[in-house]
GROMACS .gro file of C-alpha atoms in nm:
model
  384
    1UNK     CA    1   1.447  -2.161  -2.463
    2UNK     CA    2   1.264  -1.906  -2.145
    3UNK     CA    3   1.374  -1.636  -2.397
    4UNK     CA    4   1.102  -1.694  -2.637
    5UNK     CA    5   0.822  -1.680  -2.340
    6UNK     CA    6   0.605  -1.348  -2.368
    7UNK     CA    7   0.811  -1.115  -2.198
    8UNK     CA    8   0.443  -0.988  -2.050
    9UNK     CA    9   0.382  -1.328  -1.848
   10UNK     CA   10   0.755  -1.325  -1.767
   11UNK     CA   11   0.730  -0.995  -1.644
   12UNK     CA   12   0.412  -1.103  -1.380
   13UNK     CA   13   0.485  -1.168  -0.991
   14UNK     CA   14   0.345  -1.422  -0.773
   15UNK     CA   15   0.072  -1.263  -0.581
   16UNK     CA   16   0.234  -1.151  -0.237
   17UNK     CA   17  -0.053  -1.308  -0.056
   18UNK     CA   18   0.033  -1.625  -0.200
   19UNK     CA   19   0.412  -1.600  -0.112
   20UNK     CA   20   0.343  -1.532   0.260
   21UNK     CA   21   0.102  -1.814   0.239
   22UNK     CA   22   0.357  -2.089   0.118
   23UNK     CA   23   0.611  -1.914   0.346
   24UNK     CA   24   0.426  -1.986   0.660
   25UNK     CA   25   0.424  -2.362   0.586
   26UNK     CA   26   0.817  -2.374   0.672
   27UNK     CA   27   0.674  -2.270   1.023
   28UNK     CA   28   0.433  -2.583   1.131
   29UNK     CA   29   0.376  -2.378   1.449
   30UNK     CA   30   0.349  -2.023   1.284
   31UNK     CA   31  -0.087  -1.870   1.326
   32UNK     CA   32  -0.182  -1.775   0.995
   33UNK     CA   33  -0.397  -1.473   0.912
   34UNK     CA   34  -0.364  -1.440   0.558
   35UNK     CA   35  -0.580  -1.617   0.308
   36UNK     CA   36  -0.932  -1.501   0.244
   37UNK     CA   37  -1.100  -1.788   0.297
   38UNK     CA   38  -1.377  -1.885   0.494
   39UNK     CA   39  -1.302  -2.119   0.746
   40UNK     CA   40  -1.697  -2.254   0.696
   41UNK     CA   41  -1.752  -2.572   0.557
   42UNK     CA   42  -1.894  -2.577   0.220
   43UNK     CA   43  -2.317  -2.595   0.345
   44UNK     CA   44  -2.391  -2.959   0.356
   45UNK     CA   45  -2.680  -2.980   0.120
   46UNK     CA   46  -2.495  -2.809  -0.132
   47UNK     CA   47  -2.240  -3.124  -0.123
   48UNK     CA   48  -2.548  -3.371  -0.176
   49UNK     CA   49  -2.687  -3.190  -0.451
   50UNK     CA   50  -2.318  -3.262  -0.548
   51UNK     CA   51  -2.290  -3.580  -0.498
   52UNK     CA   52  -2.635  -3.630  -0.673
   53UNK     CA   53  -2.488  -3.490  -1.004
   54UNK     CA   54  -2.212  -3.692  -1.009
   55UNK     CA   55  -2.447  -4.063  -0.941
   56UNK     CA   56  -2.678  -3.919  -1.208
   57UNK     CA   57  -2.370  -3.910  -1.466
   58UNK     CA   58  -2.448  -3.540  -1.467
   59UNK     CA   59  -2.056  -3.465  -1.619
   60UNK     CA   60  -2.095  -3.342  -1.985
   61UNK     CA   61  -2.029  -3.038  -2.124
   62UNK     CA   62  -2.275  -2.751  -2.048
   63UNK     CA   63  -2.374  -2.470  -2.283
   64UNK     CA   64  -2.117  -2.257  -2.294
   65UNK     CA   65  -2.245  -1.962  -2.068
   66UNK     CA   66  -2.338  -2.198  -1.807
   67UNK     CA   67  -2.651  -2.384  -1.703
   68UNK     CA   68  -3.012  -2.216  -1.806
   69UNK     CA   69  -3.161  -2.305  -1.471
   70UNK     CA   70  -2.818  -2.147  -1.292
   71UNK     CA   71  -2.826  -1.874  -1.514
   72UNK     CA   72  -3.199  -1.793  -1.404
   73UNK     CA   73  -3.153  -1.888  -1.022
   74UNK     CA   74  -2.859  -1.615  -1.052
   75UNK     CA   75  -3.018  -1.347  -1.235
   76UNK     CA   76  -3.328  -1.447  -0.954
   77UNK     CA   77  -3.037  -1.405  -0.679
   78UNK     CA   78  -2.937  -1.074  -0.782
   79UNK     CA   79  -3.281  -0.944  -0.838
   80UNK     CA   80  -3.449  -1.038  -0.532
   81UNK     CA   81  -3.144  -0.944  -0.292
   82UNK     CA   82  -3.024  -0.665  -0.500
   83UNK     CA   83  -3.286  -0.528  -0.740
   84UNK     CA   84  -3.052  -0.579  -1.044
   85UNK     CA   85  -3.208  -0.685  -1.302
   86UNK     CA   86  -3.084  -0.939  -1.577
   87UNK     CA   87  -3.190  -1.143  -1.855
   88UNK     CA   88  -3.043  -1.495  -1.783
   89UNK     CA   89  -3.038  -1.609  -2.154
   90UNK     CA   90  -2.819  -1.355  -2.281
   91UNK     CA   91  -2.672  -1.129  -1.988
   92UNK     CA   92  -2.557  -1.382  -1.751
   93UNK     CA   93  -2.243  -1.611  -1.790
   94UNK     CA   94  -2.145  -1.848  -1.516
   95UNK     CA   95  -1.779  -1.845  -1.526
   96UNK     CA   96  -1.494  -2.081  -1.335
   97UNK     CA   97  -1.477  -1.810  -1.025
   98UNK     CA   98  -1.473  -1.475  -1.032
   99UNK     CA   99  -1.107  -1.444  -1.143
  100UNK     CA  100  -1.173  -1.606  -1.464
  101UNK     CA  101  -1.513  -1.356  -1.471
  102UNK     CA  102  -1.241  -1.066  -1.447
  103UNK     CA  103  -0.986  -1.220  -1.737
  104UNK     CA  104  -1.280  -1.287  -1.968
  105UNK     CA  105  -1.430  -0.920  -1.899
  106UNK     CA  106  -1.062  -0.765  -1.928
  107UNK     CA  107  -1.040  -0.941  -2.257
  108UNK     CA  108  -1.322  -0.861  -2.430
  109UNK     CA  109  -1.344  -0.460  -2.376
  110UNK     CA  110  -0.963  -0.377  -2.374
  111UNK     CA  111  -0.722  -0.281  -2.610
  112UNK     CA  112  -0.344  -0.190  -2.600
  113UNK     CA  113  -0.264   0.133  -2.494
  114UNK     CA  114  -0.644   0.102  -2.235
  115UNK     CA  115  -0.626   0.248  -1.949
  116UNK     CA  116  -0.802   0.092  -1.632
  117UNK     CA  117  -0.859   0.287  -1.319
  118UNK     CA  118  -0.788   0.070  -0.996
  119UNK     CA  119  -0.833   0.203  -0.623
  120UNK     CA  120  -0.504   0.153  -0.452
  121UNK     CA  121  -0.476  -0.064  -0.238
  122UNK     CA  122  -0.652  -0.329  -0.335
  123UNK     CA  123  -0.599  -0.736  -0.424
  124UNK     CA  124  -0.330  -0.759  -0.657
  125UNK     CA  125  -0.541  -0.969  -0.910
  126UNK     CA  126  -0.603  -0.696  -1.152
  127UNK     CA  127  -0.319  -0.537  -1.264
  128UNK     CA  128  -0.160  -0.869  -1.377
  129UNK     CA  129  -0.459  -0.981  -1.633
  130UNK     CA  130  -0.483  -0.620  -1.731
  131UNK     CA  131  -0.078  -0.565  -1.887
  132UNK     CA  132  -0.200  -0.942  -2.021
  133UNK     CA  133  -0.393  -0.724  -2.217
  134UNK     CA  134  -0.192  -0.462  -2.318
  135UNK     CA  135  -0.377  -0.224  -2.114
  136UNK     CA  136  -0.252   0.012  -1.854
  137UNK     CA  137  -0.303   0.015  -1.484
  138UNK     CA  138  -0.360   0.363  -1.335
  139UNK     CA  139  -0.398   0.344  -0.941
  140UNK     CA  140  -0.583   0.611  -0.764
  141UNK     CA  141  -0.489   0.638  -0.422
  142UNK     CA  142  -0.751   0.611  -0.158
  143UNK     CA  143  -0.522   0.613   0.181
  144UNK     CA  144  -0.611   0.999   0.237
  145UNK     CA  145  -1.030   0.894   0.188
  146UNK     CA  146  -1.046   0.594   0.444
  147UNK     CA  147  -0.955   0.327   0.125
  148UNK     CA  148  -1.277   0.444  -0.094
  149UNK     CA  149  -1.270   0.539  -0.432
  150UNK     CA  150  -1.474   0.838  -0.472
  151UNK     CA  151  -1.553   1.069  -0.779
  152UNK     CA  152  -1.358   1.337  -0.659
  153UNK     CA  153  -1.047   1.122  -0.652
  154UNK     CA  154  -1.148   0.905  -0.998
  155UNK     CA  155  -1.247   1.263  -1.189
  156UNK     CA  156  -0.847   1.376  -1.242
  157UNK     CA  157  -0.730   1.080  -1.361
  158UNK     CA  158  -0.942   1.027  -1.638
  159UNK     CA  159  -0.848   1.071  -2.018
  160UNK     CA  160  -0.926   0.994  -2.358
  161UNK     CA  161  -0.753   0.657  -2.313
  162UNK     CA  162  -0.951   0.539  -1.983
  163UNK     CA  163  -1.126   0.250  -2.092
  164UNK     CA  164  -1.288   0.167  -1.719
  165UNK     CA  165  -1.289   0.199  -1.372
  166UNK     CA  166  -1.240  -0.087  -1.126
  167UNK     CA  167  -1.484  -0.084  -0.845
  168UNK     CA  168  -1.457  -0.337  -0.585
  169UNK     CA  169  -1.665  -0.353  -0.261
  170UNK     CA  170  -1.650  -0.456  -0.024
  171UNK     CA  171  -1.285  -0.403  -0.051
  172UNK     CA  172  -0.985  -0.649  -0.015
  173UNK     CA  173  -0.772  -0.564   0.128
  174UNK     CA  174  -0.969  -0.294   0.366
  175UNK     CA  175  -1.327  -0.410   0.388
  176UNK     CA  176  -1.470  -0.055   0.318
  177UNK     CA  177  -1.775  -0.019   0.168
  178UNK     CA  178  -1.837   0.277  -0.124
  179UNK     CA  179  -2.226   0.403  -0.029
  180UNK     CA  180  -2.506   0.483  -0.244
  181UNK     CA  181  -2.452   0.811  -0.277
  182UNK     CA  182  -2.068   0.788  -0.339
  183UNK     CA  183  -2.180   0.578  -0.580
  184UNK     CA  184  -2.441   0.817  -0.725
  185UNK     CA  185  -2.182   1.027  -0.737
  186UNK     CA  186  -1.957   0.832  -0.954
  187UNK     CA  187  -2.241   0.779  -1.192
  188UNK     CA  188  -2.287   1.178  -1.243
  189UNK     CA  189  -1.931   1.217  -1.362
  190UNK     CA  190  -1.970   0.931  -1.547
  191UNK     CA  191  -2.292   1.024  -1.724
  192UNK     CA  192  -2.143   1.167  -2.047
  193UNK     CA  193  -1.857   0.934  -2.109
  194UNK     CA  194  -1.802   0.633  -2.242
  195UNK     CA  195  -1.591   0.457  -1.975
  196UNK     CA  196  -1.711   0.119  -1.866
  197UNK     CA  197  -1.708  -0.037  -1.457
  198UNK     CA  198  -1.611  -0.363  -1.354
  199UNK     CA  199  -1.787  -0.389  -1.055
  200UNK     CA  200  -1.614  -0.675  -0.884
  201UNK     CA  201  -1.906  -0.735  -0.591
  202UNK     CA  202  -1.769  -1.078  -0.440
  203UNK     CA  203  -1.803  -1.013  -0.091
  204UNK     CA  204  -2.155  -0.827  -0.147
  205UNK     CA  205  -2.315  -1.119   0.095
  206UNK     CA  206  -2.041  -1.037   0.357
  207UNK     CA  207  -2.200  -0.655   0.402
  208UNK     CA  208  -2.237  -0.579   0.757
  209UNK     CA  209  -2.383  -0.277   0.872
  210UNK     CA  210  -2.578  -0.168   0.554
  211UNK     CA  211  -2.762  -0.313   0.250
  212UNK     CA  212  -2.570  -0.366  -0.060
  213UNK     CA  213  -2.598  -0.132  -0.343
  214UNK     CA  214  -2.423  -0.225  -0.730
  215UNK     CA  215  -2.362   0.070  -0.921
  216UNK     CA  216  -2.557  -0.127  -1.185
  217UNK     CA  217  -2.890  -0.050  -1.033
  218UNK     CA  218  -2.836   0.314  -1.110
  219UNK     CA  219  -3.039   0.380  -1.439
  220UNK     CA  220  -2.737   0.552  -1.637
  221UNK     CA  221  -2.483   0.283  -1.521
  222UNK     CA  222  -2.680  -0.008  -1.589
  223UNK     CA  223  -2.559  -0.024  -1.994
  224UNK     CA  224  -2.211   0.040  -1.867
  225UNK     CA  225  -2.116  -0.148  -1.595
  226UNK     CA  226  -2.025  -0.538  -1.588
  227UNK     CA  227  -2.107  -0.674  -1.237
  228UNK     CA  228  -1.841  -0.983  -1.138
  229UNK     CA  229  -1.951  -1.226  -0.826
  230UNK     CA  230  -1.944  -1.575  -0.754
  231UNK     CA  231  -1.998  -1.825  -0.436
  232UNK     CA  232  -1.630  -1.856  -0.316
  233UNK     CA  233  -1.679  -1.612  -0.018
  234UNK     CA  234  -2.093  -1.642   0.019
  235UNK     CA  235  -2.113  -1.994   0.028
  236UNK     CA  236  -1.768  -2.123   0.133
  237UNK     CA  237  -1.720  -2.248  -0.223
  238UNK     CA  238  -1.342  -2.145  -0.229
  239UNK     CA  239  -1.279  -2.462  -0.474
  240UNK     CA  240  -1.586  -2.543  -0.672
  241UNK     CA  241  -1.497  -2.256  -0.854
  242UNK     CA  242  -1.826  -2.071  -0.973
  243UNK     CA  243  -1.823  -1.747  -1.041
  244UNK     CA  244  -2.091  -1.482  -1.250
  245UNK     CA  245  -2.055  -1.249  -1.507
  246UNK     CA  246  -2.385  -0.975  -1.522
  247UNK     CA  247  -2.366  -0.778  -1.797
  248UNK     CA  248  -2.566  -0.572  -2.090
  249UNK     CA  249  -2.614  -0.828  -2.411
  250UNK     CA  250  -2.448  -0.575  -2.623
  251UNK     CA  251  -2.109  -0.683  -2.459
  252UNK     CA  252  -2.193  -1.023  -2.243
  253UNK     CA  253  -2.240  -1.180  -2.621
  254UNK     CA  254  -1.864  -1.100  -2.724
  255UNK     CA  255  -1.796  -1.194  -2.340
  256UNK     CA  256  -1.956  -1.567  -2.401
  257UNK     CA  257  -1.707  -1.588  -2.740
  258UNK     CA  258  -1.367  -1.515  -2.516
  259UNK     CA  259  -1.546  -1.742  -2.227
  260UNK     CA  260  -1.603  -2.017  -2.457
  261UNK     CA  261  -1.206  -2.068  -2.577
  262UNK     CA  262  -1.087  -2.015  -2.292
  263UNK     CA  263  -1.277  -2.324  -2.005
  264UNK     CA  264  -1.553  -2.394  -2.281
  265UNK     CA  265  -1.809  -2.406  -1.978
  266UNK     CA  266  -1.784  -2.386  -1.566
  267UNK     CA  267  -1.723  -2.729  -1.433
  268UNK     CA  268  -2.090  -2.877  -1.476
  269UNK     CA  269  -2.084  -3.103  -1.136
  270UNK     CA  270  -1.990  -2.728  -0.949
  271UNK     CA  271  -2.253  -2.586  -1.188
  272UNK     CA  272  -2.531  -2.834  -0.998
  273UNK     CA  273  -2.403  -2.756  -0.637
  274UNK     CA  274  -2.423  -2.358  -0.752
  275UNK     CA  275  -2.779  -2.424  -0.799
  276UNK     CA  276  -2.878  -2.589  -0.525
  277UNK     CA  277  -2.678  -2.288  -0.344
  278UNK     CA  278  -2.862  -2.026  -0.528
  279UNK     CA  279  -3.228  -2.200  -0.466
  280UNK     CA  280  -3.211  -2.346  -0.078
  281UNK     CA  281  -2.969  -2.193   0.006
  282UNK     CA  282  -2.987  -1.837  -0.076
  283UNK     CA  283  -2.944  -1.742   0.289
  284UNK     CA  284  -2.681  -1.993   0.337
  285UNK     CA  285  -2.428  -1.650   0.413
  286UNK     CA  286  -2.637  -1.508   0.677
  287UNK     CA  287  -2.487  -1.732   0.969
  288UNK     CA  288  -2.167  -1.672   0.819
  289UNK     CA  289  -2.190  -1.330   0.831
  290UNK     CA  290  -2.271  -1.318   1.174
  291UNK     CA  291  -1.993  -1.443   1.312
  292UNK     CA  292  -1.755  -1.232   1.060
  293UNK     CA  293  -1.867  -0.910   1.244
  294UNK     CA  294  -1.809  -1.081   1.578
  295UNK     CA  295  -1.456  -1.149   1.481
  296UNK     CA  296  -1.407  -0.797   1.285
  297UNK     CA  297  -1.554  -0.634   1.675
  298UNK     CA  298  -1.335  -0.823   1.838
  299UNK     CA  299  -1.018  -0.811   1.606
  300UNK     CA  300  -1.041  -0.439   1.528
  301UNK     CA  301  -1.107  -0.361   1.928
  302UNK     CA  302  -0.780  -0.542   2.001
  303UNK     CA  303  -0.596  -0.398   1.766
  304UNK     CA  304  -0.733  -0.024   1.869
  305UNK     CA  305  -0.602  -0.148   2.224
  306UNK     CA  306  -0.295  -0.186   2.090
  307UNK     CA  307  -0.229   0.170   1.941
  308UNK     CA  308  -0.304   0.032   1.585
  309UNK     CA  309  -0.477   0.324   1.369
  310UNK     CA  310  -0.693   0.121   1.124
  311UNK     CA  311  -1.041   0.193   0.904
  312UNK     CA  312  -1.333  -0.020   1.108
  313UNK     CA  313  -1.422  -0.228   0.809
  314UNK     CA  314  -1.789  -0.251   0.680
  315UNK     CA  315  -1.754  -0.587   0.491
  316UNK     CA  316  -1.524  -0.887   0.360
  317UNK     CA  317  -1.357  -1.023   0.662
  318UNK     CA  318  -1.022  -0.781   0.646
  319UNK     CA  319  -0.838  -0.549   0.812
  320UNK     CA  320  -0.558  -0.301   0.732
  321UNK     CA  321  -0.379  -0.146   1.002
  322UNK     CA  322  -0.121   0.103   1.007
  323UNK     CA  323   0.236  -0.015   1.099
  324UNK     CA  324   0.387   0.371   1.020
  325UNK     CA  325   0.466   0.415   1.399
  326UNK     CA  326   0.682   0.105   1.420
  327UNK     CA  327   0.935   0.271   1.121
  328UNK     CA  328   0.959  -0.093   0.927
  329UNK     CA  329   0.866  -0.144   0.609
  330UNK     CA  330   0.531  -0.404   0.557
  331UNK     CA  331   0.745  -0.701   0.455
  332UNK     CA  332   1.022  -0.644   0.732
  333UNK     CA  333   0.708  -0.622   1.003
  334UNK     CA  334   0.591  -0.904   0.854
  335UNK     CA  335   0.894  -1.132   0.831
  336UNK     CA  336   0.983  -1.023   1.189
  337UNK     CA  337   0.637  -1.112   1.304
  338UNK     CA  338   0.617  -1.430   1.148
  339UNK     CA  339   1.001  -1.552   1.279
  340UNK     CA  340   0.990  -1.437   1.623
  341UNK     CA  341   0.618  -1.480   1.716
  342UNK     CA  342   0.536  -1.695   1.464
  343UNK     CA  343   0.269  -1.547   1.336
  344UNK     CA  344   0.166  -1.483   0.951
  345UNK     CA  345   0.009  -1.173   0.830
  346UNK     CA  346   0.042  -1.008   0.447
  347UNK     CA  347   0.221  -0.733   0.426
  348UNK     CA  348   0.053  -0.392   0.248
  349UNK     CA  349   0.280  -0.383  -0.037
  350UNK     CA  350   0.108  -0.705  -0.173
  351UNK     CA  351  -0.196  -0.450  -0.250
  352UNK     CA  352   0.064  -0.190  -0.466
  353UNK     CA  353   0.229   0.060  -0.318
  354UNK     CA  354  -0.028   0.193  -0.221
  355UNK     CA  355  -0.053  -0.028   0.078
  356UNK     CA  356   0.341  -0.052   0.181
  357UNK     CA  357   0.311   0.102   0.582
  358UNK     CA  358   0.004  -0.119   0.615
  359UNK     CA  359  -0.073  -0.508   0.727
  360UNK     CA  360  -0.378  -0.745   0.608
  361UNK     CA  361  -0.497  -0.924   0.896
  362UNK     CA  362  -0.787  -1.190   0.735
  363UNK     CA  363  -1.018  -1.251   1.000
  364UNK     CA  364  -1.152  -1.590   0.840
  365UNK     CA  365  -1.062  -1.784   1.104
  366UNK     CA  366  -1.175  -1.956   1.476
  367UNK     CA  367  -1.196  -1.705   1.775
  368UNK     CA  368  -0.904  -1.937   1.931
  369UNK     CA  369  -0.634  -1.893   1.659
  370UNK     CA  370  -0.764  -1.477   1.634
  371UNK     CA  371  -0.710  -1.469   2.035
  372UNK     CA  372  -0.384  -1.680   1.992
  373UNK     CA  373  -0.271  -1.482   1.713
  374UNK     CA  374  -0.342  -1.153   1.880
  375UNK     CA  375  -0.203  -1.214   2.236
  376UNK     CA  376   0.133  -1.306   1.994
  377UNK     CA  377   0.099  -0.958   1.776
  378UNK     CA  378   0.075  -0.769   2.113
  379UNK     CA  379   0.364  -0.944   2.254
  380UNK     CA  380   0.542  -0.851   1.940
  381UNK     CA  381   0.456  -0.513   1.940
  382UNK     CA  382   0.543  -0.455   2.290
  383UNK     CA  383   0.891  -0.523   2.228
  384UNK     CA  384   0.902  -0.359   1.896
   0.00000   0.00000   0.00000
């Protein structure tokens, strides 16, 4: 019987972050560096407000786009830290995380034959849900521009078919951030064409060195862009799975349609601990964010030591070295790495081709297991 499964979901991989992942639990003493996730707990009053919408039988449906009161504390959130403006009513959607955010959005403006710009590398999330939809993955690669996609690089791949352009800062797998002018610049060639941008902002909290600016808050954009976040990396909310959709009504209506058949609404117990998040605890990232860029100085200043050439990364908690020098391929540094020192990285090619030559190091973890971790790479290296 697999012959009558959609050759198109038979044709998808498991993520290569994932496969390292469940690879490194055959190694009970292996240091893993490879899933982006915060190593915070989950804020503590966001678990009471939690635990207060479960004893108040708080566990029916919700309206379909989510919550009014989330929707509003999330259009509030956005305006107030951001200066994007949206109307929570009918350009907001709270979605279950931001991958379902991207699937609905993917769904509702492609068509067979669509082709999506993607910076390579980046997290192998979106080329999967876009040949779901028949569209067409074109990567643009950003090795030779320090990993950012710029209009120079965007403006000869464009063609009658491009249906959008996938923005997402700051980056996974490279934590660079596009600036406001690169971004300016994107919006002049895009001006005069009708091209959409997903503008996947996730890690926007996690923004170092620099405000954050959306592409959205550019007048001409604004009508064409569809702005994806959620709490997973702000909060720590990895698993209460809330995610947001900002986007013009014209499209966020059709949006709500594909949203609604495909979870109905967001879990409504995560809906009330997304609230509380985006009311009291709007700075709940701050703290979080400190110690991220003491583990990115200390990470990227070891790896320097070690002859590593890598990007210094403005957000996310990532890094991408080079492993060129060493003449192995990502996955064979990688699986060398992980059996003789026992330590677990993800190897570039996870992030398209675009990234074979290079390593992800996630620095969402204690300053022990980084210093463990790195006195084991260095080791490694050494020898290499």
């Amino acid at each position: 019987m697999e012959h009558l499964i959609n050759p198109g979901v038979k044709d998808i991989q498991i993520s290569g972050i994932r496969k390292i992942a469940n690879l490194v639990s055959q190694f009970p003493d292996a240091l893993s560096l490879t899933i982006g996730q915060p190593d915070f707990p989950t804020p503590d009053h966001i678990l009471q407000a939690a635990k207060l919408a479960i004893d108040a039988h708080k566990t029916t449906y919700t309206a379909n786009p989510g919550l009014l009161e989330l929707r509003q504390a999330a259009a509030a959130f956005v305006r107030n830290k951001y200066e994007m403006h949206y109307t929570p009513e009918s350009e907001v959607i709270v979605t279950t995380g931001a991958s379902q955010a991207l699937d609905i959005t993917l769904r509702t403006i492609l068509e067979p034959g669509s082709e999506v710009l993607i910076p390579g590398p980046i997290y192998p999330g979106y080329e999967p849900l876009i040949r779901l939809c028949g569209g067409v993955p074109i990567y643009v690669d950003t090795r030779s521009n320090g990993f950012k996609l710029t209009a120079e690089l965007i403006e000869p791949h464009i063609t009658d078919k491009t249906r959008c352009i996938i923005l997402c800062y700051p980056s996974n797998p490279t934590g660079r951030v596009v600036s406001g002018q690169e971004l300016a610049d994107i919006a002049s060639l895009l001006e005069q064409k009708s091209i959409f941008v997903i503008s996947d902002e996730i890690y926007s909290e996690l923004i170092y060195d620099q405000p954050h600016v959306s592409i959205a808050t550019i007048p001409s954009m604004r009508e064409k862009t569809i702005v994806i976040n959620g709490l997973s990396k702000s909060h720590s909310m990895t698993g209460w799975r809330i995610g947001f959709v900002f986007a013009p009504e014209y499209v966020a209506k059709h949006m709500v349609k594909v949203h609604q058949y495909n979870v109905t609404c967001a879990s409504s117990i995560s809906q009330y601990a997304a609230l509380e998040a985006l009311t009291n605890g709007v700075d709940d990232a701050l703290p979080m964010k400190e110690a991220y860029m003491q583990r990115r100085d200390y990470v990227y200043n070891r790896l320097l030591q070690m002859g590593f050439e890598l990007e210094k990364p403005e957000g996310a908690f990532y890094l991408f070295p080079s492993i060129e020098r060493f003449k192995l391929s990502s996955m064979d540094f990688t699986m060398r790495l992980l059996n003789e020192h026992k330590v677990a990285v993800v190897p570039g090619d996870a992030f398209s081709i675009y990234g074979e030559g290079y390593i992800r190091i996630s620095y969402a973890y204690s300053r022990q297991v980084l210093e463990q971790a790195l006195d084991r790479m260095e080791d490694f290296v050494r020898k290499l």
